[in-house]
Coordinates of C-alpha atoms and ligand atoms in Angstrom, one line a residue:
Chain T
M1 CA -4.7 -28.9 14.2
T2 CA -2.2 -29.1 17.1
E3 CA 1.0 -28.9 15.1
K4 CA 4.4 -27.6 15.6
F5 CA 6.0 -25.2 13.1
D6 CA 9.4 -23.6 12.9
A7 CA 7.7 -20.3 12.5
V8 CA 4.1 -19.0 12.5
V9 CA 3.5 -15.7 10.8
V10 CA 0.2 -13.8 11.6
G11 CA -1.1 -11.7 8.8
A12 CA -0.6 -12.0 5.1
G13 CA 0.1 -8.3 4.2
P14 CA 3.4 -7.3 2.7
A15 CA 5.3 -7.7 6.0
G16 CA 4.0 -11.2 6.8
A17 CA 4.2 -12.5 3.2
T18 CA 7.8 -11.4 3.0
A19 CA 8.7 -13.1 6.3
A20 CA 6.9 -16.3 5.2
L21 CA 8.5 -16.3 1.8
V22 CA 12.1 -15.9 3.1
L23 CA 11.6 -18.5 5.8
A24 CA 10.1 -21.0 3.3
Q25 CA 12.9 -20.4 0.9
A26 CA 15.3 -21.3 3.6
G27 CA 13.5 -24.6 4.1
L28 CA 11.7 -23.8 7.3
K29 CA 8.3 -25.2 8.1
V30 CA 6.2 -22.0 8.2
A31 CA 2.5 -21.2 8.5
L32 CA 1.1 -17.9 7.3
V33 CA -2.3 -17.3 9.0
E34 CA -4.7 -14.7 7.5
R35 CA -8.1 -13.8 8.7
G36 CA -9.3 -12.6 5.2
E37 CA -11.0 -14.9 2.7
T38 CA -7.9 -14.4 0.7
P39 CA -4.7 -12.4 1.5
G40 CA -5.5 -8.7 0.7
A41 CA -9.2 -9.0 1.2
K42 CA -8.9 -6.8 4.4
N43 CA -6.1 -4.5 3.2
M44 CA -6.2 -1.0 1.8
S45 CA -3.6 1.6 1.1
G46 CA -3.3 4.8 -0.9
G47 CA -1.6 2.8 -3.5
A48 CA 2.1 3.5 -4.1
L49 CA 4.7 0.8 -3.6
Y50 CA 8.0 2.6 -3.7
Y51 CA 11.3 1.0 -4.6
S52 CA 12.0 -2.0 -2.4
E53 CA 15.4 -3.6 -2.7
V54 CA 14.2 -6.7 -0.8
L55 CA 11.3 -7.3 -3.2
H56 CA 13.6 -6.9 -6.2
K57 CA 15.9 -9.5 -4.6
L58 CA 13.1 -12.0 -3.7
V59 CA 11.2 -11.7 -7.0
P60 CA 13.5 -10.2 -9.7
D61 CA 11.7 -7.9 -12.1
F62 CA 8.5 -8.5 -10.1
W63 CA 6.5 -6.0 -12.1
H64 CA 6.3 -8.4 -15.0
E65 CA 4.2 -10.8 -13.0
A66 CA 2.9 -8.8 -10.1
P67 CA -0.5 -7.1 -10.5
V68 CA 0.8 -3.5 -10.4
E69 CA -1.2 -0.7 -12.0
R70 CA 1.0 2.1 -13.3
Y71 CA 4.6 3.1 -12.7
I72 CA 4.8 6.5 -11.1
T73 CA 6.5 9.3 -13.1
R74 CA 4.6 12.3 -11.7
H75 CA 4.3 13.5 -8.1
T76 CA 2.2 16.5 -7.1
T77 CA 1.8 18.2 -3.7
T78 CA -1.0 20.7 -3.5
F79 CA -2.1 23.3 -1.0
L80 CA -5.8 23.7 -1.0
T81 CA -8.2 26.5 0.2
P82 CA -11.9 26.2 -0.5
T83 CA -11.6 27.9 -3.9
A84 CA -7.9 27.7 -4.8
S85 CA -5.1 25.3 -5.2
L86 CA -1.3 25.7 -5.5
S87 CA 0.8 22.8 -6.6
L88 CA 4.3 21.5 -6.8
D89 CA 4.1 19.3 -9.9
F90 CA 7.1 17.1 -10.5
K91 CA 7.4 14.8 -13.5
D92 CA 10.5 12.9 -14.5
T93 CA 10.2 10.2 -17.2
D94 CA 13.5 8.8 -15.8
F95 CA 11.3 7.3 -13.0
G96 CA 9.7 5.3 -15.8
H97 CA 12.5 2.9 -16.4
P98 CA 13.4 -0.3 -14.5
P99 CA 13.9 -0.8 -11.6
Y100 CA 11.2 2.0 -11.4
N101 CA 10.8 4.4 -8.5
G102 CA 7.3 3.3 -7.6
F103 CA 4.1 1.6 -8.8
T104 CA 0.5 2.3 -8.0
L105 CA -1.3 -0.9 -7.0
L106 CA -4.5 -2.3 -5.5
R107 CA -3.9 -4.3 -2.3
A108 CA -6.6 -7.0 -2.7
K109 CA -4.8 -8.0 -5.9
F110 CA -1.2 -7.4 -5.0
D111 CA -1.3 -9.0 -1.5
R112 CA -2.9 -12.1 -3.0
W113 CA -0.2 -12.4 -5.6
Y114 CA 2.6 -11.9 -3.0
A115 CA 1.2 -14.4 -0.6
Q116 CA 1.1 -16.9 -3.4
K117 CA 4.8 -16.4 -3.8
A118 CA 5.3 -17.5 -0.2
Q119 CA 3.0 -20.5 -0.8
Q120 CA 4.9 -21.5 -3.9
A121 CA 8.1 -21.4 -1.8
G122 CA 6.5 -23.9 0.6
A123 CA 4.8 -21.8 3.2
L124 CA 1.4 -23.1 4.4
L125 CA -1.2 -20.4 3.9
I126 CA -4.1 -20.7 6.4
P127 CA -6.8 -18.2 5.3
E128 CA -10.1 -17.3 6.9
T129 CA -8.6 -17.8 10.3
V130 CA -8.5 -15.2 13.0
V131 CA -5.7 -15.3 15.5
D132 CA -7.1 -14.4 18.9
D133 CA -4.2 -14.9 21.2
L134 CA -0.7 -16.1 21.8
L135 CA 0.3 -19.3 23.6
W136 CA 2.8 -18.9 26.4
A137 CA 5.1 -21.3 28.3
D138 CA 7.5 -20.1 31.0
G139 CA 7.0 -16.5 30.0
K140 CA 7.9 -17.2 26.4
V141 CA 5.6 -17.1 23.4
V142 CA 5.3 -20.6 22.0
G143 CA 2.5 -20.4 19.5
I144 CA -0.9 -18.9 18.6
K145 CA -4.5 -19.6 19.4
T146 CA -6.8 -19.3 16.4
R147 CA -10.6 -18.9 16.5
R148 CA -11.1 -22.5 15.3
D149 CA -11.7 -25.8 17.1
E150 CA -8.5 -27.1 18.4
G151 CA -6.9 -24.1 16.7
E152 CA -3.6 -24.0 18.5
L153 CA -0.5 -23.8 16.5
Y154 CA 2.9 -24.1 18.1
A155 CA 6.1 -22.6 16.8
D156 CA 9.7 -21.7 17.8
V157 CA 9.0 -18.2 16.8
V158 CA 5.8 -16.2 16.1
I159 CA 6.1 -13.3 13.7
V160 CA 3.3 -10.8 14.3
A161 CA 2.4 -9.0 11.1
D162 CA -1.2 -8.2 11.9
G163 CA -1.1 -4.5 10.8
A164 CA -1.8 -1.1 12.3
N165 CA -4.6 -2.3 14.6
S166 CA -2.4 -4.9 16.1
L167 CA -4.3 -6.7 18.8
L168 CA -1.4 -9.1 19.2
A169 CA 1.2 -6.5 20.0
E170 CA -1.0 -5.6 22.9
K171 CA -1.6 -9.2 23.9
A172 CA 2.2 -9.8 23.7
R173 CA 2.6 -6.8 26.1
L174 CA 5.1 -5.3 23.7
R175 CA 2.9 -2.2 23.3
D176 CA 1.9 -0.6 26.6
K177 CA -1.0 1.5 25.4
T178 CA -2.4 2.7 22.1
S179 CA -2.9 6.5 22.1
P180 CA -5.3 8.0 19.6
A181 CA -2.7 10.8 19.1
D182 CA -0.4 8.2 17.4
F183 CA -3.0 7.1 14.8
A184 CA -4.7 8.4 11.8
V185 CA -7.7 6.9 10.1
A186 CA -8.3 6.9 6.4
A187 CA -11.4 6.7 4.2
K188 CA -11.0 5.7 0.6
E189 CA -13.0 5.4 -2.5
L190 CA -12.0 3.4 -5.6
L191 CA -13.5 5.2 -8.6
A192 CA -13.7 3.7 -12.1
L193 CA -12.7 5.9 -15.0
P194 CA -11.7 4.9 -18.5
R195 CA -8.0 4.4 -19.1
R196 CA -7.7 7.0 -21.9
T197 CA -9.6 9.6 -19.8
I198 CA -7.2 9.1 -17.0
E199 CA -4.2 9.6 -19.3
E200 CA -5.7 12.7 -20.8
R201 CA -6.8 14.3 -17.6
F202 CA -3.6 13.6 -15.7
N203 CA -1.2 14.2 -18.5
L204 CA 0.2 10.7 -18.6
S205 CA 1.4 8.3 -21.2
P206 CA 0.0 4.8 -21.2
D207 CA 1.2 2.9 -18.1
E208 CA 2.5 6.1 -16.4
G209 CA 0.9 7.1 -13.1
V210 CA 0.6 10.0 -10.8
A211 CA 0.8 10.2 -7.0
S212 CA -0.8 13.3 -5.6
E213 CA -1.0 14.6 -2.0
F214 CA -3.1 17.5 -0.8
V215 CA -3.0 19.6 2.4
G216 CA -5.2 22.4 3.7
S217 CA -8.9 22.7 3.3
C218 CA -9.4 19.0 2.5
T219 CA -9.1 18.3 6.2
E220 CA -10.5 21.7 7.1
G221 CA -7.1 22.6 8.5
I222 CA -6.7 19.7 10.9
Q223 CA -3.7 17.4 10.9
G224 CA -4.0 15.1 7.9
G225 CA -4.3 15.3 4.1
A226 CA -5.8 13.8 1.1
F227 CA -4.4 11.6 -1.7
L228 CA -5.1 10.6 -5.2
Y229 CA -3.4 7.9 -7.2
T230 CA -4.1 6.8 -10.7
N231 CA -4.5 3.1 -11.4
K232 CA -5.0 1.5 -14.9
A233 CA -8.7 2.2 -15.2
S234 CA -9.5 3.6 -11.8
I235 CA -8.6 6.3 -9.3
S236 CA -7.8 5.8 -5.6
I237 CA -8.9 8.8 -3.6
G238 CA -9.0 9.3 0.1
I239 CA -8.6 11.3 3.2
V240 CA -6.3 10.7 6.2
A241 CA -6.8 12.5 9.5
N242 CA -5.4 12.1 13.0
L243 CA -7.9 10.5 15.5
N244 CA -7.5 13.2 18.2
R245 CA -7.8 16.0 15.8
L246 CA -11.1 14.6 14.4
R247 CA -12.4 14.4 18.0
E248 CA -11.4 17.9 18.9
S249 CA -12.8 19.5 15.7
K250 CA -15.9 17.3 15.6
L251 CA -15.2 16.5 11.9
S252 CA -16.3 13.2 10.5
I253 CA -13.7 11.4 8.3
A254 CA -16.4 10.2 6.1
E255 CA -17.8 13.7 5.5
L256 CA -14.3 15.1 4.9
L257 CA -13.9 12.8 2.0
D258 CA -17.2 13.9 0.6
S259 CA -16.4 17.5 0.7
F260 CA -12.9 16.9 -0.7
K261 CA -14.5 15.4 -3.8
E262 CA -16.6 18.5 -4.1
H263 CA -13.6 20.8 -4.3
P264 CA -13.7 22.6 -7.7
V265 CA -10.3 21.2 -8.7
L266 CA -11.2 17.6 -7.8
K267 CA -14.6 17.8 -9.2
E268 CA -13.2 18.4 -12.7
L269 CA -10.7 15.6 -12.3
L270 CA -13.3 13.1 -11.1
K271 CA -16.1 14.0 -13.6
G272 CA -17.9 10.9 -14.7
A273 CA -16.1 8.5 -12.3
T274 CA -18.2 5.9 -10.6
I275 CA -17.6 4.3 -7.2
K276 CA -16.5 0.7 -7.1
E277 CA -15.5 0.3 -3.5
Y278 CA -15.3 2.2 -0.2
S279 CA -13.0 1.3 2.6
G280 CA -11.3 2.5 5.8
H281 CA -8.0 1.8 7.5
L282 CA -5.7 2.9 10.3
I283 CA -2.2 4.4 9.9
P284 CA 0.3 4.4 12.7
E285 CA 1.8 7.8 12.4
G286 CA 3.5 8.3 15.8
G287 CA 7.0 7.5 14.4
L288 CA 9.9 6.4 16.6
K289 CA 8.3 7.8 19.8
A290 CA 5.2 5.6 19.5
M291 CA 7.1 2.4 18.4
P292 CA 6.4 -0.6 20.5
R293 CA 9.2 -2.9 21.7
L294 CA 10.1 -4.8 18.6
Y295 CA 10.6 -8.3 19.9
G296 CA 10.4 -10.6 23.0
D297 CA 11.0 -14.2 23.9
G298 CA 9.8 -16.2 20.9
I299 CA 8.1 -13.2 19.2
I300 CA 8.9 -10.5 16.6
L301 CA 6.7 -7.6 15.5
V302 CA 7.0 -6.4 11.9
G303 CA 5.4 -3.8 9.6
D304 CA 2.5 -1.6 10.7
A305 CA 2.2 -3.8 13.9
A306 CA 5.6 -2.5 14.9
G307 CA 4.6 1.1 13.8
L308 CA 7.2 1.1 11.0
V309 CA 5.7 3.8 8.8
Y310 CA 7.4 6.8 7.4
S311 CA 5.4 9.9 6.9
T312 CA 6.8 13.4 6.2
G313 CA 3.6 14.9 4.9
L314 CA 4.9 14.7 1.3
V315 CA 4.9 10.9 1.3
L316 CA 3.5 8.0 3.2
E317 CA 5.5 4.9 3.0
G318 CA 4.7 1.7 4.8
M319 CA 4.7 -1.2 2.3
N320 CA 8.4 -1.0 1.6
F321 CA 9.0 -0.7 5.3
A322 CA 6.8 -3.7 5.9
I323 CA 8.7 -5.7 3.3
A324 CA 12.1 -4.8 4.7
S325 CA 11.1 -5.5 8.3
G326 CA 9.5 -8.8 7.3
F327 CA 12.8 -9.7 5.7
A328 CA 14.9 -8.7 8.7
A329 CA 12.6 -10.7 11.0
A330 CA 13.0 -13.8 8.8
E331 CA 16.8 -13.4 8.9
A332 CA 16.8 -13.0 12.6
A333 CA 14.6 -16.2 12.9
K334 CA 16.9 -18.1 10.7
K335 CA 19.9 -17.1 12.8
A336 CA 18.1 -18.0 16.0
R337 CA 17.3 -21.4 14.6
Q338 CA 21.0 -22.0 13.8
A339 CA 21.8 -21.1 17.4
G340 CA 18.9 -23.1 18.7
D341 CA 18.0 -20.0 20.8
F342 CA 14.7 -18.0 20.3
S343 CA 15.1 -15.9 23.4
K344 CA 14.7 -12.1 23.4
K345 CA 18.5 -11.8 23.5
S346 CA 18.9 -13.9 20.4
L347 CA 16.1 -12.1 18.5
A348 CA 17.7 -8.8 19.2
Y349 CA 19.5 -9.4 16.0
Y350 CA 16.3 -8.2 14.3
E351 CA 16.7 -4.7 15.7
T352 CA 20.4 -4.8 14.7
L353 CA 19.4 -5.5 11.1
L354 CA 16.7 -2.8 11.1
N355 CA 19.2 -0.3 12.5
G356 CA 21.5 -1.1 9.6
S357 CA 18.8 -0.5 7.0
F358 CA 16.7 2.4 5.9
V359 CA 13.9 1.2 8.1
L360 CA 15.1 2.6 11.5
Q361 CA 17.5 5.0 9.9
D362 CA 14.7 6.9 8.2
L363 CA 12.6 6.8 11.3
K364 CA 15.5 8.2 13.4
N365 CA 16.6 10.8 10.9
F366 CA 13.1 12.1 10.6
R367 CA 12.1 11.5 14.3
R368 CA 11.1 15.2 14.6
T369 CA 8.6 15.1 11.7
P370 CA 5.7 13.7 13.7
G371 CA 6.1 16.7 16.0
L372 CA 6.3 19.0 13.1
L373 CA 3.3 17.4 11.4
A374 CA 1.2 17.8 14.5
K375 CA 1.4 21.6 14.2
S376 CA -1.9 22.9 13.0
R377 CA -0.5 25.9 11.1
L378 CA 0.8 23.5 8.5
Y379 CA -2.8 22.5 7.6
E380 CA -4.6 25.7 8.0
L381 CA -2.5 28.8 7.9
Y382 CA 0.2 27.9 5.4
P383 CA -2.0 26.5 2.6
A384 CA -4.1 29.7 3.0
L385 CA -1.0 31.9 2.9
A386 CA 0.4 30.2 -0.1
C387 CA -2.8 30.3 -2.1
G388 CA -3.5 33.9 -1.0
T389 CA -0.1 35.1 -2.0
A390 CA -0.4 33.4 -5.4
H391 CA -3.8 35.0 -5.8
R392 CA -2.3 38.5 -5.2
L393 CA 0.6 37.6 -7.6
F394 CA -1.6 36.7 -10.5
R395 CA -4.5 39.1 -9.9
V396 CA -4.7 42.0 -12.3
D397 CA -6.9 44.7 -11.0
G398 CA -5.7 48.0 -12.5
Q399 CA -3.9 49.0 -9.3
P400 CA -0.1 49.6 -9.2
R401 CA 1.7 46.4 -8.4
K402 CA 3.4 45.6 -5.1
R403 CA 6.8 44.0 -4.8
W404 CA 6.6 40.3 -4.0
L405 CA 7.8 40.5 -0.5
A406 CA 5.2 43.1 0.2
L407 CA 2.6 40.7 -1.1
V408 CA 3.7 38.0 1.3
K409 CA 3.7 40.5 4.2
D410 CA 0.2 41.6 3.3
E411 CA -0.9 38.1 3.4
M412 CA 0.7 37.4 6.7
R413 CA -0.6 40.5 8.5
G414 CA -2.8 39.7 11.5
R415 CA -2.4 36.0 10.9
I416 CA 1.1 35.2 11.9
S417 CA 4.1 37.2 13.0
L418 CA 7.3 37.2 11.0
L419 CA 9.1 35.8 14.1
Q420 CA 6.7 32.9 14.4
A421 CA 7.0 32.1 10.6
V422 CA 10.8 32.1 10.9
K423 CA 10.6 29.8 13.9
D424 CA 8.4 27.4 12.0
I425 CA 10.8 27.4 9.1
I426 CA 13.7 26.6 11.4
K427 CA 11.7 23.8 12.9
A428 CA 10.8 22.4 9.5
W429 CA 14.5 22.8 8.5
R430 CA 15.7 20.8 11.5
A431 CA 13.1 18.1 11.0
L432 CA 13.6 17.6 7.3
L433 CA 17.0 18.8 6.1
Chain Q
M1 CA -23.3 10.8 -1.0
I2 CA -24.6 8.7 1.9
I3 CA -22.5 5.8 3.2
E4 CA -25.0 3.1 2.3
D5 CA -24.8 4.2 -1.4
K6 CA -21.0 4.2 -1.3
L7 CA -21.0 0.7 0.2
R8 CA -23.3 -0.7 -2.3
Q9 CA -20.5 -2.0 -4.5
T10 CA -18.3 -3.1 -1.5
R11 CA -18.5 -6.8 -0.8
F12 CA -19.4 -8.0 2.7
S13 CA -20.0 -11.4 4.1
V14 CA -21.9 -10.6 7.2
D15 CA -21.8 -13.0 10.2
E16 CA -24.9 -13.3 12.3
V17 CA -23.1 -12.4 15.5
P18 CA -21.7 -8.9 16.0
H19 CA -18.0 -8.7 16.4
I20 CA -18.2 -5.3 18.1
R21 CA -20.4 -4.5 21.1
V22 CA -20.9 -1.1 22.6
N23 CA -22.0 -0.6 26.2
S24 CA -24.0 2.5 25.6
E25 CA -24.5 3.2 29.3
V26 CA -20.8 4.2 29.4
C27 CA -21.4 6.6 26.5
Q28 CA -23.7 8.8 28.6
D29 CA -20.6 10.0 30.5
C30 CA -18.5 10.5 27.4
A31 CA -18.2 14.2 26.6
D32 CA -16.4 14.2 23.2
K33 CA -17.8 11.0 21.7
P34 CA -14.9 10.5 19.3
C35 CA -16.5 7.4 17.8
L36 CA -19.0 9.7 15.9
Y37 CA -16.1 11.3 13.9
V38 CA -13.5 8.6 13.4
C39 CA -15.6 5.8 11.9
P40 CA -15.2 5.8 8.1
V41 CA -18.7 4.2 7.7
Q42 CA -20.4 6.2 10.4
N43 CA -21.6 3.2 12.3
Y44 CA -21.9 5.4 15.4
T45 CA -24.7 7.9 15.4
L46 CA -26.4 10.1 17.8
K47 CA -30.2 9.6 18.2
D48 CA -32.0 11.7 20.8
G49 CA -28.7 12.4 22.5
E50 CA -27.8 8.7 22.7
V51 CA -25.1 6.8 20.8
T52 CA -26.4 4.0 18.7
F53 CA -24.2 1.5 16.9
I54 CA -24.7 -0.8 14.0
W55 CA -22.0 -3.3 12.9
H56 CA -23.0 -4.8 9.6
S57 CA -21.1 -2.3 7.5
C58 CA -18.0 -2.2 9.6
V59 CA -14.8 -2.1 7.5
E60 CA -12.8 -3.3 10.5
C61 CA -10.3 -0.5 10.7
G62 CA -10.1 -0.3 14.5
A63 CA -10.4 3.5 14.7
C64 CA -13.2 3.4 17.2
R65 CA -11.3 0.9 19.4
I66 CA -8.4 3.2 19.7
A67 CA -10.4 6.5 19.9
C68 CA -12.7 5.4 22.7
L69 CA -10.9 6.0 25.9
K70 CA -13.8 4.9 28.1
G71 CA -13.6 1.2 27.5
A72 CA -17.2 1.1 26.2
I73 CA -16.3 -0.9 23.1
D74 CA -15.8 -4.6 23.2
W75 CA -13.9 -5.0 20.0
S76 CA -12.8 -8.0 18.0
Y77 CA -12.4 -9.0 14.4
P78 CA -15.2 -10.9 12.7
R79 CA -14.8 -14.7 12.3
G80 CA -12.3 -15.7 9.7
G81 CA -13.6 -15.1 6.2
F82 CA -16.5 -13.0 7.4
G83 CA -16.8 -9.2 7.3
V84 CA -15.6 -6.9 4.6
C85 CA -14.1 -8.5 1.6
L86 CA -12.2 -6.0 -0.6
R87 CA -11.9 -6.6 -4.3
Y88 CA -9.6 -3.7 -4.9
G89 CA -8.3 -2.4 -1.6
Ligands
LIG1 C1 -4.9 5.3 3.3 C2 -3.6 4.7 3.3 C3 -2.6 5.0 2.3 C4 -1.4 4.4 2.3 N1 -0.5 4.7 1.3 C5 0.6 4.1 1.2 C6 1.5 4.3 0.1 O1 1.1 5.0 -0.9 N2 2.7 3.6 0.1 C7 3.1 2.8 1.1 O2 4.2 2.3 1.0 N3 2.3 2.6 2.1 C8 1.1 3.2 2.2 N4 0.3 3.0 3.3 C9 0.8 2.1 4.4 C10 0.7 0.7 4.1 O3 -0.5 0.3 3.6 C11 1.1 -0.2 5.3 O4 2.2 0.4 5.9 C12 1.3 -1.6 5.0 O5 0.2 -2.2 4.4 C13 1.8 -2.4 6.2 O6 1.9 -3.8 5.8 P1 1.7 -4.9 7.0 O7 2.0 -6.2 6.3 O8 2.5 -4.5 8.1 O9 0.2 -4.8 7.4 P2 -1.2 -5.0 6.6 O10 -1.0 -4.7 5.2 O11 -2.2 -4.2 7.3 O12 -1.5 -6.5 6.8 C14 -1.9 -7.1 8.0 C15 -2.6 -8.4 7.7 O13 -2.9 -9.1 8.9 C16 -4.2 -9.7 8.8 N5 -4.6 -9.8 10.2 C17 -4.8 -8.8 11.1 N6 -5.2 -9.3 12.3 C18 -5.2 -10.6 12.2 C19 -5.5 -11.7 13.1 N7 -5.8 -11.4 14.4 N8 -5.5 -12.9 12.6 C20 -5.2 -13.2 11.3 N9 -4.9 -12.2 10.4 C21 -4.9 -11.0 10.9 C22 -4.9 -8.6 8.0 O14 -6.1 -9.2 7.5 C23 -3.9 -8.3 7.0 O15 -3.9 -9.1 5.9 C24 -1.0 3.5 3.3 C25 -1.9 3.2 4.3 C26 -3.2 3.7 4.3 C27 -4.2 3.3 5.3
LIG2 S1 -16.2 7.1 22.4 FE1 -16.7 5.3 23.5 S2 -17.7 6.0 25.4 FE2 -17.6 7.7 24.0 S3 -19.6 7.6 23.0 FE3 -18.2 6.5 21.7 S4 -18.3 4.4 22.3 FE4 -19.3 5.6 23.9
LIG3 S1 -13.8 -0.7 13.3 FE1 -13.8 1.1 12.0 S2 -15.5 0.8 10.6 FE2 -15.8 -0.6 12.3 S3 -17.1 0.5 13.7 FE3 -15.0 0.9 14.3 S4 -14.4 2.7 13.3 FE4 -16.3 2.0 12.3

């Protein structure tokens, strides 16, 4: 299959499918190469696709046809200790109107649908095909080498959308080294539960969904957290933890998920649920500092392969970043084609576009959060302080009551100094506000 | 719940050839053995002080590849269409 394309896209996740769709719409000859049996067969996420202007533009009112599960109207963030939980619970039915703030979804279904959109626009989908390497000529990328007989594909530009574990970003020498400090691993279970039960347990109207994050004892105090999303008739539940922290603490990601499910609060919510699928995935969480170079001669990195994930601890967003970056890459490739120049200099337009959009602006504005999130107190001490203070606040034991500030001080005594707590607050302030 | 039970409902199409190979000689000098902790399906286990590895139930996340700093792991994706095949994701 020695063939020349205008563009070859590697990976049919949201980043790659977007790039292929936009290029095909512009009339370019584009191949979308995917190693899975179908697009999505290898892909997993927690499950919330937040508002994406690009997707709205490419497929207006996409939720009518896309396999989305529930629109999210409720967000919860919960501090956990082994016996207690303290939550921030936000619900706004205003999120339940078009264009919707976010949807829960299952990637095997969604990605397949989205890649079909690219196909319908004219992109050639090549599934069940692993890309092993890039083809080079005069120091420029000129195509890809697939693990098939005569599996070379030539193209003016290669868009690398192969996800968090991007072997091609390394092969392209756009990423110098991958450090375990910059990655988290996730373990997830998909649990079946009847629709009505979900709505009753999670206080939801039909079609409404909840996105929940947990910090604290779910990772035994190490950097990471847990999540729970409601789908139509199933629940997505999982644990995320930093690779280095797992090593240092000798905690197994698989076992953390098991003990999270045993937490008294979770146990009630999951009663009667049966497992339908188990999966694992990487998350690039190093932020701006860990970002590879985004392009080279004849090549552009998009989505997770480029490390474009936004994580503040409250939310983890990557799909909307993947879609926006896939779009920007396609626009840069179109411009390069007009100029007949696919050099690094010409493709720099990709970064210009990302700089002008939320993609790099969010990562820059929140560049301090990866540092903040690496602080262990956030996962160990603060959840315990919060739950401990609440415990004292609500406990009725026949003794005279203390004023609230005294309660907090009691909780902090011997665990953290006021000065250190104030320093932490200032750091969080600078990183987030 | 043990991993094998969890994976019972997860679809796999296992190739005859392993896509990941571990040079366990290198593992002997590895103090921390991060692979034991980062693998979501616990493919790396310690038996009599030695790291053993199975690959059939690999969910292809790449965590071991990045966590192992000793270069003991020869890591690649399974052949196209083989390996884990998620129905939900
Ligand atoms: C547990 C978890 C929870 C998450 N929660 C959220 C969330 O709630 N909201 C959100 O927005 N984001 C979330 N994310 C992040 C989000 O999933 C990613 O940012 C997003 O999927 C990135 O899209 P992508 O297209 O860049 O990569 P991917 O979706 O990973 O797609 C990469 C594609 O490339 C293919 N591929 C890889 N290598 C090759 C190769 N060599 N040859 C051929 N094909 C190849 C893969 O099979 C895959 O289809 C979560 C991630 C995880 C792991
Ligand atoms: S991390 Fe690498 S070297 Fe260490 S035990 Fe695991 S595979 Fe062996
Ligand atoms: S790739 Fe992931 S699932 Fe496979 S062996 Fe490595 S850590 Fe385990």
